[in-house]
């Protein structure tokens, strides 16, 4: 038996440390009139934290699961069932083609930046092309993480590195009510990815890298690449059971494979090629299919020019606008070819000798 290595996790907060941490969210003097109510809520929150009440609402897993008697999170089950419905609809040839547009800039005019992002404008160009071809468009604007009340993509906890079967599809790490890790957006985002026939990610470069809002989503999609669709098989988060399952042989199912993708990466100084390559490699690894060279775009908009006038620069750069439209056109054609059985994927039937 491969034993989990332990000894890193800190001790739980003391009662006083918890009180300070909890009250930091209620520093606004307007909460003072509800002081007594906050005292009561704080005490309940402390008891939930101290008792590690991760999934307080459960029901027996029932038929179809490895352990039908396991107390399965109702929230996880609901997300799981939505993904099954979305997958069936996505594979139904009678349904309309659907493309997910991901606007990966963290900037919008509803918060501190005070201005919409250029990425959002480029996303609009792609949307016009797709809707003009009667393709359903699903917009995922990741900038809502900075401007939408209490919306979160909580970070990946790295369960896959303990053992792949410990990483559940969809992710079961959140919500964790005892730790107040709630209002996680990912269950909705998983459904968007599953529902799509094509994905287009449009993103700026932040410090040579993908923006943090995009990277949060990417990390949480690890469960789509090899994740375990049955949390009862590992009794929830039992690391020893998960290690035993992987050691016995794990198939590493690619839950999003077969969808097509396009990319539009833009920057102003450096990093566009490396970000575009990294995103392409990531999507290729998950089994998605690129829609051709013109669907993988990296461009500078206003190279070493003023941030303040960058929207005006984009106004004048009609070539990059057309190139973004071409990304959408290429993905639209690839989706049509894929669904019509005309898209050639020469290595689709080859078995990888290093499954992971």
mmCIF file of N, CA, C and O in Angstrom, residues 231-330:
data_model
loop_
_atom_site.group_PDB
_atom_site.id
_atom_site.type_symbol
_atom_site.label_atom_id
_atom_site.label_comp_id
_atom_site.label_asym_id
_atom_site.label_seq_id
_atom_site.Cartn_x
_atom_site.Cartn_y
_atom_site.Cartn_z
ATOM 1 N N UNK A 231 -17.203 9.689 -6.852
ATOM 2 C CA UNK A 231 -16.545 9.970 -5.570
ATOM 3 C C UNK A 231 -16.734 8.865 -4.538
ATOM 4 O O UNK A 231 -15.941 8.752 -3.605
ATOM 5 N N UNK A 232 -17.769 8.039 -4.713
ATOM 6 C CA UNK A 232 -17.979 6.975 -3.725
ATOM 7 C C UNK A 232 -16.897 5.905 -3.825
ATOM 8 O O UNK A 232 -16.632 5.194 -2.861
ATOM 9 N N UNK A 233 -16.253 5.791 -4.987
ATOM 10 C CA UNK A 233 -15.219 4.767 -5.166
ATOM 11 C C UNK A 233 -13.989 5.043 -4.306
ATOM 12 O O UNK A 233 -13.218 4.134 -4.003
ATOM 13 N N UNK A 234 -13.808 6.316 -3.925
ATOM 14 C CA UNK A 234 -12.691 6.687 -3.051
ATOM 15 C C UNK A 234 -13.193 7.115 -1.674
ATOM 16 O O UNK A 234 -12.451 7.740 -0.913
ATOM 17 N N UNK A 235 -14.450 6.776 -1.364
ATOM 18 C CA UNK A 235 -15.065 7.195 -0.094
ATOM 19 C C UNK A 235 -14.843 8.684 0.134
ATOM 20 O O UNK A 235 -14.425 9.130 1.204
ATOM 21 N N UNK A 236 -15.136 9.464 -0.907
ATOM 22 C CA UNK A 236 -14.864 10.897 -0.842
ATOM 23 C C UNK A 236 -13.393 11.143 -1.070
ATOM 24 O O UNK A 236 -12.840 10.781 -2.106
ATOM 25 N N UNK A 237 -12.726 11.718 -0.078
ATOM 26 C CA UNK A 237 -11.313 12.079 -0.226
ATOM 27 C C UNK A 237 -10.406 11.156 0.604
ATOM 28 O O UNK A 237 -9.585 11.616 1.402
ATOM 29 N N UNK A 238 -10.533 9.856 0.401
ATOM 30 C CA UNK A 238 -9.662 8.896 1.060
ATOM 31 C C UNK A 238 -8.442 8.666 0.166
ATOM 32 O O UNK A 238 -8.511 7.966 -0.851
ATOM 33 N N UNK A 239 -7.329 9.287 0.541
ATOM 34 C CA UNK A 239 -6.133 9.265 -0.302
ATOM 35 C C UNK A 239 -5.585 7.854 -0.490
ATOM 36 O O UNK A 239 -5.110 7.506 -1.583
ATOM 37 N N UNK A 240 -5.636 7.022 0.558
ATOM 38 C CA UNK A 240 -5.110 5.658 0.429
ATOM 39 C C UNK A 240 -5.896 4.854 -0.594
ATOM 40 O O UNK A 240 -5.321 4.132 -1.417
ATOM 41 N N UNK A 241 -7.212 4.969 -0.556
ATOM 42 C CA UNK A 241 -8.036 4.257 -1.536
ATOM 43 C C UNK A 241 -7.735 4.730 -2.948
ATOM 44 O O UNK A 241 -7.650 3.936 -3.889
ATOM 45 N N UNK A 242 -7.576 6.038 -3.114
ATOM 46 C CA UNK A 242 -7.308 6.591 -4.445
ATOM 47 C C UNK A 242 -5.962 6.106 -4.973
ATOM 48 O O UNK A 242 -5.828 5.764 -6.156
ATOM 49 N N UNK A 243 -4.945 6.078 -4.111
ATOM 50 C CA UNK A 243 -3.635 5.589 -4.536
ATOM 51 C C UNK A 243 -3.714 4.121 -4.961
ATOM 52 O O UNK A 243 -3.108 3.708 -5.964
ATOM 53 N N UNK A 244 -4.460 3.332 -4.205
ATOM 54 C CA UNK A 244 -4.602 1.909 -4.553
ATOM 55 C C UNK A 244 -5.283 1.750 -5.907
ATOM 56 O O UNK A 244 -4.882 0.911 -6.727
ATOM 57 N N UNK A 245 -6.306 2.568 -6.172
ATOM 58 C CA UNK A 245 -7.002 2.490 -7.452
ATOM 59 C C UNK A 245 -6.075 2.835 -8.609
ATOM 60 O O UNK A 245 -6.065 2.160 -9.642
ATOM 61 N N UNK A 246 -5.269 3.883 -8.443
ATOM 62 C CA UNK A 246 -4.366 4.263 -9.540
ATOM 63 C C UNK A 246 -3.293 3.203 -9.744
ATOM 64 O O UNK A 246 -2.923 2.886 -10.882
ATOM 65 N N UNK A 247 -2.786 2.654 -8.647
ATOM 66 C CA UNK A 247 -1.763 1.620 -8.764
ATOM 67 C C UNK A 247 -2.289 0.359 -9.445
ATOM 68 O O UNK A 247 -1.541 -0.363 -10.111
ATOM 69 N N UNK A 248 -3.564 0.098 -9.302
ATOM 70 C CA UNK A 248 -4.176 -1.073 -9.942
ATOM 71 C C UNK A 248 -4.426 -0.835 -11.426
ATOM 72 O O UNK A 248 -4.676 -1.784 -12.182
ATOM 73 N N UNK A 249 -4.366 0.412 -11.853
ATOM 74 C CA UNK A 249 -4.596 0.746 -13.260
ATOM 75 C C UNK A 249 -5.726 1.726 -13.406
ATOM 76 O O UNK A 249 -6.861 1.411 -13.048
ATOM 77 N N UNK A 250 -5.435 2.911 -13.930
ATOM 78 C CA UNK A 250 -6.441 3.951 -14.082
ATOM 79 C C UNK A 250 -6.487 4.384 -15.540
ATOM 80 O O UNK A 250 -5.438 4.583 -16.164
ATOM 81 N N UNK A 251 -7.677 4.546 -16.134
ATOM 82 C CA UNK A 251 -7.762 4.837 -17.571
ATOM 83 C C UNK A 251 -7.554 6.307 -17.935
ATOM 84 O O UNK A 251 -7.450 6.630 -19.115
ATOM 85 N N UNK A 252 -7.517 7.215 -16.985
ATOM 86 C CA UNK A 252 -7.344 8.643 -17.246
ATOM 87 C C UNK A 252 -8.307 9.140 -18.334
ATOM 88 O O UNK A 252 -7.883 9.605 -19.404
ATOM 89 N N UNK A 253 -9.611 9.054 -18.086
ATOM 90 C CA UNK A 253 -10.587 9.454 -19.111
ATOM 91 C C UNK A 253 -10.505 10.940 -19.438
ATOM 92 O O UNK A 253 -10.389 11.787 -18.547
ATOM 93 N N UNK A 254 -10.556 11.257 -20.728
ATOM 94 C CA UNK A 254 -10.516 12.649 -21.188
ATOM 95 C C UNK A 254 -11.950 13.091 -21.469
ATOM 96 O O UNK A 254 -12.484 12.869 -22.557
ATOM 97 N N UNK A 255 -12.546 13.746 -20.486
ATOM 98 C CA UNK A 255 -13.977 14.035 -20.524
ATOM 99 C C UNK A 255 -14.359 15.115 -21.535
ATOM 100 O O UNK A 255 -15.531 15.242 -21.871
ATOM 101 N N UNK A 256 -13.408 15.897 -22.007
ATOM 102 C CA UNK A 256 -13.718 16.976 -22.958
ATOM 103 C C UNK A 256 -13.105 16.733 -24.333
ATOM 104 O O UNK A 256 -13.165 17.600 -25.206
ATOM 105 N N UNK A 257 -12.531 15.579 -24.555
ATOM 106 C CA UNK A 257 -11.869 15.292 -25.831
ATOM 107 C C UNK A 257 -12.857 15.360 -26.988
ATOM 108 O O UNK A 257 -14.043 15.076 -26.833
ATOM 109 N N UNK A 258 -12.328 15.749 -28.157
ATOM 110 C CA UNK A 258 -13.127 15.732 -29.376
ATOM 111 C C UNK A 258 -13.771 17.051 -29.736
ATOM 112 O O UNK A 258 -14.322 17.186 -30.828
ATOM 113 N N UNK A 259 -13.702 18.020 -28.851
ATOM 114 C CA UNK A 259 -14.207 19.351 -29.194
ATOM 115 C C UNK A 259 -13.116 20.119 -29.945
ATOM 116 O O UNK A 259 -11.930 19.816 -29.799
ATOM 117 N N UNK A 260 -13.505 21.094 -30.733
ATOM 118 C CA UNK A 260 -12.520 21.872 -31.478
ATOM 119 C C UNK A 260 -12.226 23.164 -30.733
ATOM 120 O O UNK A 260 -13.016 23.593 -29.882
ATOM 121 N N UNK A 261 -11.091 23.783 -31.058
ATOM 122 C CA UNK A 261 -10.759 25.019 -30.356
ATOM 123 C C UNK A 261 -10.063 26.020 -31.258
ATOM 124 O O UNK A 261 -9.463 25.681 -32.278
ATOM 125 N N UNK A 262 -10.141 27.276 -30.820
ATOM 126 C CA UNK A 262 -9.400 28.370 -31.420
ATOM 127 C C UNK A 262 -8.886 29.278 -30.322
ATOM 128 O O UNK A 262 -9.391 29.258 -29.199
ATOM 129 N N UNK A 263 -7.873 30.085 -30.652
ATOM 130 C CA UNK A 263 -7.255 30.980 -29.683
ATOM 131 C C UNK A 263 -7.002 32.346 -30.303
ATOM 132 O O UNK A 263 -6.638 32.438 -31.479
ATOM 133 N N UNK A 264 -7.162 33.387 -29.507
ATOM 134 C CA UNK A 264 -6.761 34.731 -29.912
ATOM 135 C C UNK A 264 -6.065 35.371 -28.719
ATOM 136 O O UNK A 264 -6.701 35.741 -27.730
ATOM 137 N N UNK A 265 -4.745 35.445 -28.799
ATOM 138 C CA UNK A 265 -3.924 35.979 -27.719
ATOM 139 C C UNK A 265 -3.362 37.327 -28.158
ATOM 140 O O UNK A 265 -2.802 37.437 -29.249
ATOM 141 N N UNK A 266 -3.500 38.337 -27.314
ATOM 142 C CA UNK A 266 -2.957 39.653 -27.683
ATOM 143 C C UNK A 266 -2.158 40.245 -26.521
ATOM 144 O O UNK A 266 -2.381 39.916 -25.353
ATOM 145 N N UNK A 267 -1.202 41.088 -26.864
ATOM 146 C CA UNK A 267 -0.386 41.750 -25.867
ATOM 147 C C UNK A 267 0.129 43.065 -26.390
ATOM 148 O O UNK A 267 -0.217 43.482 -27.507
ATOM 149 N N UNK A 268 0.957 43.729 -25.593
ATOM 150 C CA UNK A 268 1.457 45.041 -26.014
ATOM 151 C C UNK A 268 2.982 45.163 -25.944
ATOM 152 O O UNK A 268 3.540 46.118 -26.455
ATOM 153 N N UNK A 269 3.648 44.210 -25.278
ATOM 154 C CA UNK A 269 5.101 44.290 -25.169
ATOM 155 C C UNK A 269 5.760 42.943 -25.456
ATOM 156 O O UNK A 269 6.674 42.847 -26.274
ATOM 157 N N UNK A 270 5.319 41.871 -24.754
ATOM 158 C CA UNK A 270 5.977 40.573 -24.906
ATOM 159 C C UNK A 270 5.054 39.462 -24.422
ATOM 160 O O UNK A 270 4.067 39.715 -23.739
ATOM 161 N N UNK A 271 5.388 38.235 -24.804
ATOM 162 C CA UNK A 271 4.736 37.069 -24.224
ATOM 163 C C UNK A 271 3.626 36.435 -25.024
ATOM 164 O O UNK A 271 3.104 35.392 -24.632
ATOM 165 N N UNK A 272 3.252 37.015 -26.167
ATOM 166 C CA UNK A 272 2.080 36.488 -26.874
ATOM 167 C C UNK A 272 2.313 35.084 -27.418
ATOM 168 O O UNK A 272 1.420 34.228 -27.349
ATOM 169 N N UNK A 273 3.504 34.811 -27.957
ATOM 170 C CA UNK A 273 3.756 33.504 -28.559
ATOM 171 C C UNK A 273 3.807 32.411 -27.500
ATOM 172 O O UNK A 273 3.260 31.318 -27.700
ATOM 173 N N UNK A 274 4.457 32.689 -26.376
ATOM 174 C CA UNK A 274 4.563 31.660 -25.339
ATOM 175 C C UNK A 274 3.210 31.361 -24.723
ATOM 176 O O UNK A 274 2.897 30.187 -24.453
ATOM 177 N N UNK A 275 2.375 32.366 -24.515
ATOM 178 C CA UNK A 275 1.035 32.123 -23.961
ATOM 179 C C UNK A 275 0.192 31.333 -24.956
ATOM 180 O O UNK A 275 -0.495 30.375 -24.580
ATOM 181 N N UNK A 276 0.263 31.712 -26.224
ATOM 182 C CA UNK A 276 -0.498 30.981 -27.235
ATOM 183 C C UNK A 276 -0.049 29.527 -27.322
ATOM 184 O O UNK A 276 -0.856 28.603 -27.379
ATOM 185 N N UNK A 277 1.257 29.296 -27.295
ATOM 186 C CA UNK A 277 1.756 27.915 -27.350
ATOM 187 C C UNK A 277 1.329 27.130 -26.112
ATOM 188 O O UNK A 277 0.937 25.961 -26.211
ATOM 189 N N UNK A 278 1.433 27.755 -24.947
ATOM 190 C CA UNK A 278 1.044 27.065 -23.720
ATOM 191 C C UNK A 278 -0.433 26.676 -23.737
ATOM 192 O O UNK A 278 -0.805 25.566 -23.332
ATOM 193 N N UNK A 279 -1.270 27.581 -24.209
ATOM 194 C CA UNK A 279 -2.702 27.279 -24.281
ATOM 195 C C UNK A 279 -2.971 26.174 -25.305
ATOM 196 O O UNK A 279 -3.778 25.275 -25.065
ATOM 197 N N UNK A 280 -2.282 26.232 -26.449
ATOM 198 C CA UNK A 280 -2.448 25.190 -27.463
ATOM 199 C C UNK A 280 -2.022 23.834 -26.918
ATOM 200 O O UNK A 280 -2.724 22.824 -27.098
ATOM 201 N N UNK A 281 -0.876 23.793 -26.248
ATOM 202 C CA UNK A 281 -0.386 22.527 -25.697
ATOM 203 C C UNK A 281 -1.360 21.973 -24.665
ATOM 204 O O UNK A 281 -1.603 20.758 -24.604
ATOM 205 N N UNK A 282 -1.886 22.852 -23.831
ATOM 206 C CA UNK A 282 -2.843 22.426 -22.797
ATOM 207 C C UNK A 282 -4.099 21.832 -23.429
ATOM 208 O O UNK A 282 -4.550 20.747 -23.041
ATOM 209 N N UNK A 283 -4.653 22.512 -24.413
ATOM 210 C CA UNK A 283 -5.884 22.037 -25.055
ATOM 211 C C UNK A 283 -5.628 20.768 -25.857
ATOM 212 O O UNK A 283 -6.459 19.844 -25.865
ATOM 213 N N UNK A 284 -4.466 20.699 -26.533
ATOM 214 C CA UNK A 284 -4.104 19.472 -27.245
ATOM 215 C C UNK A 284 -4.025 18.295 -26.268
ATOM 216 O O UNK A 284 -4.504 17.188 -26.558
ATOM 217 N N UNK A 285 -3.417 18.528 -25.113
ATOM 218 C CA UNK A 285 -3.246 17.461 -24.121
ATOM 219 C C UNK A 285 -4.598 16.920 -23.680
ATOM 220 O O UNK A 285 -4.760 15.714 -23.463
ATOM 221 N N UNK A 286 -5.582 17.794 -23.539
ATOM 222 C CA UNK A 286 -6.904 17.356 -23.098
ATOM 223 C C UNK A 286 -7.692 16.664 -24.202
ATOM 224 O O UNK A 286 -8.800 16.182 -23.966
ATOM 225 N N UNK A 287 -7.134 16.625 -25.403
ATOM 226 C CA UNK A 287 -7.798 15.920 -26.491
ATOM 227 C C UNK A 287 -8.674 16.788 -27.355
ATOM 228 O O UNK A 287 -9.444 16.268 -28.173
ATOM 229 N N UNK A 288 -8.567 18.112 -27.212
ATOM 230 C CA UNK A 288 -9.303 18.990 -28.107
ATOM 231 C C UNK A 288 -8.552 19.094 -29.430
ATOM 232 O O UNK A 288 -7.361 18.764 -29.514
ATOM 233 N N UNK A 289 -9.221 19.563 -30.461
ATOM 234 C CA UNK A 289 -8.679 19.562 -31.815
ATOM 235 C C UNK A 289 -8.597 20.995 -32.322
ATOM 236 O O UNK A 289 -9.609 21.715 -32.346
ATOM 237 N N UNK A 290 -7.400 21.420 -32.722
ATOM 238 C CA UNK A 290 -7.280 22.800 -33.204
ATOM 239 C C UNK A 290 -7.960 22.935 -34.563
ATOM 240 O O UNK A 290 -8.020 21.993 -35.354
ATOM 241 N N UNK A 291 -8.474 24.121 -34.819
ATOM 242 C CA UNK A 291 -9.224 24.382 -36.045
ATOM 243 C C UNK A 291 -8.339 24.918 -37.160
ATOM 244 O O UNK A 291 -8.842 25.515 -38.119
ATOM 245 N N UNK A 292 -7.030 24.728 -37.059
ATOM 246 C CA UNK A 292 -6.126 25.151 -38.118
ATOM 247 C C UNK A 292 -5.261 26.324 -37.699
ATOM 248 O O UNK A 292 -5.465 26.947 -36.655
ATOM 249 N N UNK A 293 -4.288 26.638 -38.541
ATOM 250 C CA UNK A 293 -3.314 27.676 -38.225
ATOM 251 C C UNK A 293 -3.975 29.031 -37.984
ATOM 252 O O UNK A 293 -3.595 29.772 -37.085
ATOM 253 N N UNK A 294 -4.971 29.370 -38.792
ATOM 254 C CA UNK A 294 -5.618 30.681 -38.645
ATOM 255 C C UNK A 294 -6.507 30.768 -37.410
ATOM 256 O O UNK A 294 -6.991 31.843 -37.069
ATOM 257 N N UNK A 295 -6.710 29.625 -36.764
ATOM 258 C CA UNK A 295 -7.510 29.629 -35.529
ATOM 259 C C UNK A 295 -6.644 29.784 -34.292
ATOM 260 O O UNK A 295 -7.161 29.801 -33.180
ATOM 261 N N UNK A 296 -5.310 29.896 -34.481
ATOM 262 C CA UNK A 296 -4.401 30.046 -33.343
ATOM 263 C C UNK A 296 -3.615 31.345 -33.537
ATOM 264 O O UNK A 296 -2.524 31.361 -34.092
ATOM 265 N N UNK A 297 -4.183 32.416 -33.041
ATOM 266 C CA UNK A 297 -3.699 33.768 -33.333
ATOM 267 C C UNK A 297 -2.955 34.346 -32.135
ATOM 268 O O UNK A 297 -3.414 34.245 -31.000
ATOM 269 N N UNK A 298 -1.801 34.961 -32.398
ATOM 270 C CA UNK A 298 -1.168 35.822 -31.390
ATOM 271 C C UNK A 298 -0.718 37.110 -32.077
ATOM 272 O O UNK A 298 -0.063 37.071 -33.116
ATOM 273 N N UNK A 299 -1.093 38.232 -31.488
ATOM 274 C CA UNK A 299 -0.814 39.525 -32.100
ATOM 275 C C UNK A 299 -0.576 40.601 -31.043
ATOM 276 O O UNK A 299 -1.181 40.582 -29.971
ATOM 277 N N UNK A 300 0.274 41.549 -31.390
ATOM 278 C CA UNK A 300 0.424 42.748 -30.564
ATOM 279 C C UNK A 300 -0.559 43.803 -31.029
ATOM 280 O O UNK A 300 -0.762 43.984 -32.235
ATOM 281 N N UNK A 301 -1.144 44.478 -30.077
ATOM 282 C CA UNK A 301 -2.018 45.617 -30.374
ATOM 283 C C UNK A 301 -1.395 46.834 -29.704
ATOM 284 O O UNK A 301 -1.396 46.954 -28.475
ATOM 285 N N UNK A 302 -0.813 47.711 -30.513
ATOM 286 C CA UNK A 302 -0.153 48.892 -29.960
ATOM 287 C C UNK A 302 1.160 48.544 -29.293
ATOM 288 O O UNK A 302 1.342 48.774 -28.096
ATOM 289 N N UNK A 303 2.080 47.989 -30.064
ATOM 290 C CA UNK A 303 3.364 47.523 -29.522
ATOM 291 C C UNK A 303 4.137 48.685 -28.895
ATOM 292 O O UNK A 303 4.507 49.644 -29.565
ATOM 293 N N UNK A 304 4.357 48.597 -27.584
ATOM 294 C CA UNK A 304 5.061 49.626 -26.817
ATOM 295 C C UNK A 304 4.397 50.999 -26.900
ATOM 296 O O UNK A 304 5.048 52.023 -26.711
ATOM 297 N N UNK A 305 3.108 51.005 -27.141
ATOM 298 C CA UNK A 305 2.384 52.274 -27.179
ATOM 299 C C UNK A 305 1.623 52.494 -25.874
ATOM 300 O O UNK A 305 1.589 51.639 -25.000
ATOM 301 N N UNK A 306 1.008 53.642 -25.744
ATOM 302 C CA UNK A 306 0.330 54.050 -24.513
ATOM 303 C C UNK A 306 -0.835 53.128 -24.164
ATOM 304 O O UNK A 306 -1.651 52.784 -25.018
ATOM 305 N N UNK A 307 -0.922 52.736 -22.874
ATOM 306 C CA UNK A 307 -2.092 52.005 -22.401
ATOM 307 C C UNK A 307 -3.343 52.867 -22.553
ATOM 308 O O UNK A 307 -4.414 52.381 -22.907
ATOM 309 N N UNK A 308 -3.199 54.143 -22.278
ATOM 310 C CA UNK A 308 -4.361 55.036 -22.255
ATOM 311 C C UNK A 308 -5.064 55.110 -23.602
ATOM 312 O O UNK A 308 -6.274 55.351 -23.662
ATOM 313 N N UNK A 309 -4.315 54.915 -24.669
ATOM 314 C CA UNK A 309 -4.901 55.027 -26.014
ATOM 315 C C UNK A 309 -5.038 53.671 -26.708
ATOM 316 O O UNK A 309 -5.232 53.607 -27.920
ATOM 317 N N UNK A 310 -4.985 52.588 -25.939
ATOM 318 C CA UNK A 310 -4.971 51.268 -26.565
ATOM 319 C C UNK A 310 -6.275 50.945 -27.288
ATOM 320 O O UNK A 310 -6.268 50.222 -28.295
ATOM 321 N N UNK A 311 -7.402 51.448 -26.803
ATOM 322 C CA UNK A 311 -8.656 51.193 -27.521
ATOM 323 C C UNK A 311 -8.670 51.916 -28.864
ATOM 324 O O UNK A 311 -9.166 51.372 -29.861
ATOM 325 N N UNK A 312 -8.132 53.118 -28.885
ATOM 326 C CA UNK A 312 -8.033 53.828 -30.159
ATOM 327 C C UNK A 312 -7.110 53.083 -31.130
ATOM 328 O O UNK A 312 -7.373 53.020 -32.341
ATOM 329 N N UNK A 313 -6.053 52.496 -30.592
ATOM 330 C CA UNK A 313 -5.154 51.698 -31.424
ATOM 331 C C UNK A 313 -5.881 50.502 -32.016
ATOM 332 O O UNK A 313 -5.711 50.170 -33.199
ATOM 333 N N UNK A 314 -6.704 49.851 -31.189
ATOM 334 C CA UNK A 314 -7.485 48.720 -31.702
ATOM 335 C C UNK A 314 -8.478 49.184 -32.770
ATOM 336 O O UNK A 314 -8.683 48.479 -33.766
ATOM 337 N N UNK A 315 -9.078 50.345 -32.570
ATOM 338 C CA UNK A 315 -9.997 50.880 -33.588
ATOM 339 C C UNK A 315 -9.323 50.939 -34.957
ATOM 340 O O UNK A 315 -9.940 50.629 -35.985
ATOM 341 N N UNK A 316 -8.054 51.325 -34.953
ATOM 342 C CA UNK A 316 -7.338 51.540 -36.212
ATOM 343 C C UNK A 316 -6.760 50.242 -36.793
ATOM 344 O O UNK A 316 -6.450 50.181 -37.981
ATOM 345 N N UNK A 317 -6.629 49.221 -35.954
ATOM 346 C CA UNK A 317 -6.005 47.979 -36.414
ATOM 347 C C UNK A 317 -7.083 47.051 -36.983
ATOM 348 O O UNK A 317 -7.494 46.061 -36.375
ATOM 349 N N UNK A 318 -7.517 47.358 -38.187
ATOM 350 C CA UNK A 318 -8.579 46.566 -38.812
ATOM 351 C C UNK A 318 -8.090 45.169 -39.201
ATOM 352 O O UNK A 318 -8.889 44.228 -39.311
ATOM 353 N N UNK A 319 -6.772 45.044 -39.370
ATOM 354 C CA UNK A 319 -6.223 43.724 -39.733
ATOM 355 C C UNK A 319 -6.400 42.735 -38.579
ATOM 356 O O UNK A 319 -6.831 41.596 -38.789
ATOM 357 N N UNK A 320 -6.075 43.140 -37.355
ATOM 358 C CA UNK A 320 -6.229 42.223 -36.229
ATOM 359 C C UNK A 320 -7.702 41.918 -35.979
ATOM 360 O O UNK A 320 -8.058 40.799 -35.579
ATOM 361 N N UNK A 321 -8.549 42.888 -36.233
ATOM 362 C CA UNK A 321 -9.987 42.634 -36.102
ATOM 363 C C UNK A 321 -10.423 41.519 -37.062
ATOM 364 O O UNK A 321 -11.172 40.613 -36.687
ATOM 365 N N UNK A 322 -9.924 41.590 -38.296
ATOM 366 C CA UNK A 322 -10.291 40.570 -39.280
ATOM 367 C C UNK A 322 -9.670 39.223 -38.941
ATOM 368 O O UNK A 322 -10.277 38.164 -39.169
ATOM 369 N N UNK A 323 -8.475 39.247 -38.373
ATOM 370 C CA UNK A 323 -7.841 37.995 -37.972
ATOM 371 C C UNK A 323 -8.635 37.300 -36.865
ATOM 372 O O UNK A 323 -8.750 36.070 -36.854
ATOM 373 N N UNK A 324 -9.197 38.071 -35.946
ATOM 374 C CA UNK A 324 -10.039 37.483 -34.900
ATOM 375 C C UNK A 324 -11.309 36.899 -35.521
ATOM 376 O O UNK A 324 -11.761 35.817 -35.129
ATOM 377 N N UNK A 325 -11.859 37.605 -36.484
ATOM 378 C CA UNK A 325 -13.035 37.046 -37.196
ATOM 379 C C UNK A 325 -12.659 35.726 -37.865
ATOM 380 O O UNK A 325 -13.458 34.783 -37.897
ATOM 381 N N UNK A 326 -11.442 35.655 -38.401
ATOM 382 C CA UNK A 326 -11.014 34.414 -39.050
ATOM 383 C C UNK A 326 -10.873 33.265 -38.052
ATOM 384 O O UNK A 326 -11.116 32.102 -38.415
ATOM 385 N N UNK A 327 -10.462 33.560 -36.830
ATOM 386 C CA UNK A 327 -10.437 32.521 -35.801
ATOM 387 C C UNK A 327 -11.836 31.929 -35.649
ATOM 388 O O UNK A 327 -12.019 30.704 -35.632
ATOM 389 N N UNK A 328 -12.827 32.811 -35.554
ATOM 390 C CA UNK A 328 -14.208 32.346 -35.396
ATOM 391 C C UNK A 328 -14.686 31.591 -36.630
ATOM 392 O O UNK A 328 -15.372 30.558 -36.508
ATOM 393 N N UNK A 329 -14.322 32.075 -37.811
ATOM 394 C CA UNK A 329 -14.731 31.382 -39.041
ATOM 395 C C UNK A 329 -14.116 29.985 -39.115
ATOM 396 O O UNK A 329 -14.768 29.016 -39.515
ATOM 397 N N UNK A 330 -12.843 29.886 -38.722
ATOM 398 C CA UNK A 330 -12.171 28.581 -38.760
ATOM 399 C C UNK A 330 -12.809 27.608 -37.778
ATOM 400 O O UNK A 330 -13.016 26.428 -38.095
#
